[in-house]
Amino acid sequence: MLTDPKLAFNSGGAAPEQGRLFESIDQLMTALDFESTRASLTRDNELNALNAFRDFIGENRFFLSQKSLEVLLEEEKMGEYSLRRDKETPNWYHELRQILTFVALVRSETLSLKELAPYGGMDVMVAAILRHDSLEDFAKTHHEITQALYERVQELKDQGVINQDEFKTLNNQVPLIIDIADRMSRKIAVLDENRFPKKDTTGKHIYSRRFDGDMNQYLGNLIAHPLACLAKYLDSIEGTSTPTRIDSFSPAHLDQRRDYADERRQLFGRTATDALLMNAFPAFKKSIKAVDALLGVNLVIMETLNYYQRNPINKPSNAPAIDIARYMKKDRLKPFQHIPPAFRADCIFLERLHETSNAFLAKKDNWFRDILFCAILPAFKPYQAYYPERLLPKDINSRQIGICLPPPSTP
């Protein structure tokens, strides 16, 4: 573990030329501008997304990200793990969506390449996001992750793809990647005497909770590194974007959503995480405020759903609008306008809400529609410029308590 992550990196090369980088980001975002999140899930569009992302990291010579993506797809998120829990979302989209959110911070110049450079630059952050679940979910060891990267760096040098300075730079970046992934991990595989992950009698890997499960120690370890904490924000934003389907409103799912929301609120709301980060790393101030706002919007929606499911006596048809204004101040979501709505966390959530509302309506149940059109969508009305009309129709009505007008009829 690095006590000061900046001290481990002494770059021998220059940062990518900003104009070329921004052009490649724009090309990536354009390639991913599918009609909807639903459309992004088709096999053809998944392949289009993968090819566009591969082109992006290849054009920018993000060699460590290339190797990390290769391992992610060929060793981890494949076979029975190729889809998310909803059984329809490509599992690697979990990482891609987080990376796009990070890239949007760079493209909007909310986070500059100069600010990233002391921590290894974009390649380190993208690679770390690609491997952030490797320790927790796939029982990979620190050595296994770093060895694969060191071997790729050596291959690149042997093939004449990189020069000696680049060889040195890339080797210096490898431990920065595992440091970020390590700080993000709350559990880790138990190793046997030969340093291989142990398995139980059913063949599942055995994990131990780090820091004896103490979230305060975990958080302290995170906020000692700005990219690790930023990456945890991105992970949480993605985690709040897809919690709703018509089959996810059982008591067990409610408990899961409530615990998830409560933990994020503790980590990033009730605890002075942002202030501690911004005081320690003032160059990241605008980025922290931006990701906090995006997480806040999704978190308020999730907490509202939890509230009405937990308190059925309160009729959603009488609901006042939720409060997201605190997160929309000073255009804090503006950096994320660079992300196509199909891959943007708040838009993904809104699309899921519409789909779930329609599924409830098909069962002659207006409960979810009332939550959506009375409590949630009116709060977004002042910010229509941020959202496509398919997610926030122009005729959404501003409302007062107890006067929830019915949603517009659908053909």
GROMACS .gro file of C-alpha atoms in nm, residues 83 161 286:
model
    3
   83LEU     CA    1  -2.428  -1.065  -1.795
  161VAL     CA    2   0.626  -0.095  -2.977
  286LYS     CA    3  -1.457   2.039  -0.910
   0.00000   0.00000   0.00000
